Amino acid sequence: MENNNSVKESYLGCDEEDDDSYDAIVVGSGYGGSVAACRMSMAGIKVCLLEKGRKWEAQDFPTDSLRLLSSVRFEDKSLGFGLGSKDALFQIRKEHDSVAVTACGLGGGSLVNAGVMLPTPVRARRNPKWPKEWESDWKSCEASASSMLNIQSVPVKFANAKTMEKLMVGDEFKETSSLKLSINFDVEEQGTLTHLKRPKEIGSCIACGNCVAGCPYNAKNSTDKNYLFSAVEAGCIIKTDCEVRYVVKNPKDTNILGKRARRWRVYLNETDYLQSDFVILSAGVFGTADLLFRSQLRGLELSSRLGEGFSCNGNNSAYLAGCTTSLGAYGLHKEQFSKTSFQERPGPAISSSYISSLGFTIQSGVLPTAYPYLIFKGILTYGWPTGFWFLHGVIDKLKLSFGLKSTQAMTLNVMGYDESDGKITFDKSRDKINFTPPNDPLLPRKIMSLQKLTKKLGGILFMSRYRSTSVHLLGGCNASSDHFSGVCNSNGQVFDTKSPSSVHSGLYVCDASLIPCSIGINPCLTIATASEHVSRHLIQDIIKTHVGDEGKDSMDESDDNKRGSICSWKLERKSRCDVRFTEVMRGHIDGMPCVAHLELKMNAQSIKDFDEGSMDFGKSHPLLRGIVSGYLDFNALERDRLYVIDGEVDLCEVDIRTPYTQFMHYRLLLVASSGSRYILEGKKVMKPFLLGLYGWKESTTLQVTFKKVEKNDPSEEMVDLKGVLHISTFALMRSLISMEGNNKMKFLSLLLQSIFRTYIIQKPRGNFIGSLHVEPVDGPYPSSTLHEIRTEDGFVISCRQWKIKTDDSLRFGRSKNSYPVLLINGYSTDSFWLPTEENDLVRTLLDKGHETWLLQPRLHPLNSSNSFTIEDIGRFDIPAAIDKILKLNEKSTKIHVVAHCVGGLAIHIAIMGGHVSATRIASLSCTNSSMFFKLTTFSRFKMWLPLLPITMMILGRNTILPILKTTKANLNQKLVKFVARFIPRYERCNCDECEVFSGIFGNAFWHDNVTSSLHSWINKKNLPSLPMGGFPHLRKICNAGFIVDSKGNNSYLIHAERISLPTLYISGGRTLLSTPQTSLLGNKYMKLHQPNFRHERVVVDGFGHSDLLIGEESCKKVFPHILSHMGLAEKEENLEYDGNEKEYFSGYGQFEDGELVFKSWVSSSMIIWFLLFLLVLCLVIFHK
């Protein structure tokens, strides 16, 4: 008694500890799913059963027409929509000339069928389509199913059965001798027939005739009272109100604990899923087919026979009315029980069955009191004989109103053998399945037999208007020997398409979908028998899979006495603390239109354990992190939708290298129906530039990369695309309206707080770069020699030399040594010699056999001058360095030059000014510089303002500005540094030295491209001071856009004939400081004036300014271009150049970050006024 009470309580509520991972998940609870769940649970396997419908108690079943109509869902394809609840007890589908009726609830069709249990006919088992493997244990499986369902013979021949017996005498019909029902006629007896426990509420049949509306007296042995009850007793977890949408293979190999991940994900909607190693689809013929079609669209490879071989079991129905003979085929109300003895009652819905010699079966049925009889009289039927049948209903009502005896009626259920050639398809536009019924060659004979019965009784026959009216659906996922002729094998395993008989490990079908042909009689026992067969092999497969695996221990150690539970997933979901909303973003990827329909579920499951203080260290709140589902319409790439099968989002992600920047990071794994997988990764980059003037643009713009997941197939085309998606204002409003969840207000509050912190407060997050300790790389840096060189004007500069060892020269095995390479840095900071990095350009050149020289001119902190120009470097420093290199390398007549930024301007001044002959230079490579120097709009505007003249006036004679925070500075220098910290820049940093330098010069690199150790080395060691003397000349060059002399005159571009050498100009595709126009104009200039030399241009995506040389990925993406250019120059030295230039472009100009902000809805005039305000503020501070 205590045990039963415990189970009953578990029906009412959920377990608090909800685990989303199971050994096996069963979808559906009819004669297939209930069998599988029971057998696995009793074997000690951790099982979860999911049921779309609710749990129906006896008192819940409809007993009148109004309640019954509220329990019906009707779908008509021609209408385009459905009427009624999606989880209604009765599901009616109409397709053209056919109607199919199914049930929805815990127990499936067993809740509302007549419970007729007949053994599978020999004719069906001899069908060529019937799996031969089933015959080996069919009898024992049938016996097991019969025992569990407790099938019993009808103890009394009720009035309806007697009438049918008289009608069938002497005809071509004979009575079915083995008719049994899954109905309890004797509770005491049934308790002794099985050793299994039964629910204490189970009752005995009172012969009311209301079976097919659901038994209100708990007398029917539906699967929830045997198989499912036993499963719960054995520990099965059952979730009702839980519709499964599709299943996909788990894209992850391991879980969060590092253990092997479950094989499958079972999605309950677009965002919620459960995981298991085995999935058993038992959702009925339509439900299972729908699941597999949806899964196929998400990349699951299935047989092309899916949906074929559909059978309606030759099922038709008729309504016989207007009979004066007592038929006893009306159900009874409670009030009529006392007036009617048990023997005189209608009895079960079906208590007699007759089979024709032609091969079809006719069964008389009792109409429940809840059924609205009018629908059988002309609405869904037509009458026979014709002429006056439509008046029958009116006449019958008149008789009843005058107190006369009304006529009798009964239903007639007909089954037979159709051709099993129907088809189930999936309509992508409607997102629903369609079905076409099979051909039924016996249909005319069935109608003739029914008309013959009508003549004998003298009534009116109301035949269904539809060619097929079926409640016995079979097939669609037919069992077969290979995927060319079926969807599953005889054990229910779903075929994949790798080989004829290979299967998807752990994916099973276990319901009527497996039956490959008509049964000819009520198929309930056949379905349960086939499910018993599948379950036996399923359990063997599970045990075999867990042998030697850690999962076996968990199975063996599970508590055998732990009972399962039945709970409503709908109620469970409402109690959760997550937030859900949709997002629709539109844009273009590589010029191709793309629309992303996303559903976001922001998780708050760990909200109780989350430390609010951890947000200051870069970790976002759980409500700002979640999972993403949905799909992409990207028809230029894939014809069908690309579905998200694994997506993550963090709306407040922080990179430790950029603590002021907030990222909204999306990462989506997409799959197409073709099986191809793609990864879309996108970020909304939110930087505190100009106090959030671009916040709207940045927070609604997703910059994406789109790549195809490789399958190790060399013939497969690679896909690597880039683009931008936007969410419109209208779409954003719809997202807010669609938002649901208990914590949606808190979510909005946290999101707005994070945006306010990023743009307004500008408070950094995370462990900052400036506090990181600089660790040298493994192994000593190659030794070098520092040469002091006196220039023509008497200034002493230095040049560091790295020689090639003798052993290295032999290793390269060249007939002559490669030319030495001269490296010229940008303004002050080193870009080539980076002791903290494993692969800087110096190491790379040495490894390739080039003697390397690094120029340290008068703007270098070691040789700082108070007064100099860029022209001085080109006129004096570079010629002196080249003379020194060639003097020490007597065998070399030329050198390669690699220059960056200001160094590139200086080398062009040296050559085009006639200070260095082009015959002494083998090749020239410049990064973000040429004879042109084009800045971003903001940098150009800053140079146009008189900020630099004012700064130089403040500094006075001592123009060397100490950068290190620990270095002493005078009042003027402190004032300059103070103002520099407030100058807007696109990317902020918590390092004070970096903030001062970028305030004066502008951001020189994207922080996420450089390592933290290099960032600390550059700002804490490499740049102790900044010589400001060269800035006035640099300002004139920036304002002109090309190299000019110190007076601002164009003295160099007019001498194009002097720069007769091969060139390579490299720009960053992610614009910062200087734009790709710099390299474009330089490349065009050289092609125009020096066509006999090779000229290359490269735009490297993802890089900005100096990070082209100091970036973590520079050795892979930038250095190869420089090495290739130098190598080709040496090979072509003695050959005539063919005139073919090369140009590489890996960025996408309209989306360059530095320019993007000035193409938004915020006008340039607003920015100009804002900067003028800052200028005035600086002047006020200065005058004070």
JSON list of C-alpha atoms in Angstrom, two decimals, residues 41 49 59 226 335 500 564 588 622 624 724 770 844 869 889 1098:
[
{"chain": "A", "resi": 41, "resn": "SER", "atom": "CA", "xyz": [14.12, 0.42, -16.77]},
{"chain": "A", "resi": 49, "resn": "LEU", "atom": "CA", "xyz": [10.35, 8.94, -21.40]},
{"chain": "A", "resi": 59, "resn": "GLN", "atom": "CA", "xyz": [-12.18, 11.53, -14.26]},
{"chain": "A", "resi": 226, "resn": "ASN", "atom": "CA", "xyz": [1.08, -1.72, -16.93]},
{"chain": "A", "resi": 335, "resn": "GLU", "atom": "CA", "xyz": [-27.96, 7.45, -14.40]},
{"chain": "A", "resi": 500, "resn": "PRO", "atom": "CA", "xyz": [23.64, -0.63, -47.20]},
{"chain": "A", "resi": 564, "resn": "GLY", "atom": "CA", "xyz": [10.93, 7.18, -10.99]},
{"chain": "A", "resi": 588, "resn": "HIS", "atom": "CA", "xyz": [25.50, 40.09, -46.37]},
{"chain": "A", "resi": 622, "resn": "PRO", "atom": "CA", "xyz": [25.02, 33.92, -15.96]},
{"chain": "A", "resi": 624, "resn": "LEU", "atom": "CA", "xyz": [24.19, 37.40, -19.90]},
{"chain": "A", "resi": 724, "resn": "VAL", "atom": "CA", "xyz": [28.21, 41.82, -41.39]},
{"chain": "A", "resi": 770, "resn": "GLY", "atom": "CA", "xyz": [49.75, 46.40, -17.38]},
{"chain": "A", "resi": 844, "resn": "THR", "atom": "CA", "xyz": [62.68, 34.82, -39.02]},
{"chain": "A", "resi": 869, "resn": "THR", "atom": "CA", "xyz": [62.83, 66.02, -38.82]},
{"chain": "A", "resi": 889, "resn": "ASN", "atom": "CA", "xyz": [79.74, 43.08, -46.46]},
{"chain": "A", "resi": 1098, "resn": "VAL", "atom": "CA", "xyz": [48.98, 42.97, -49.79]}
]
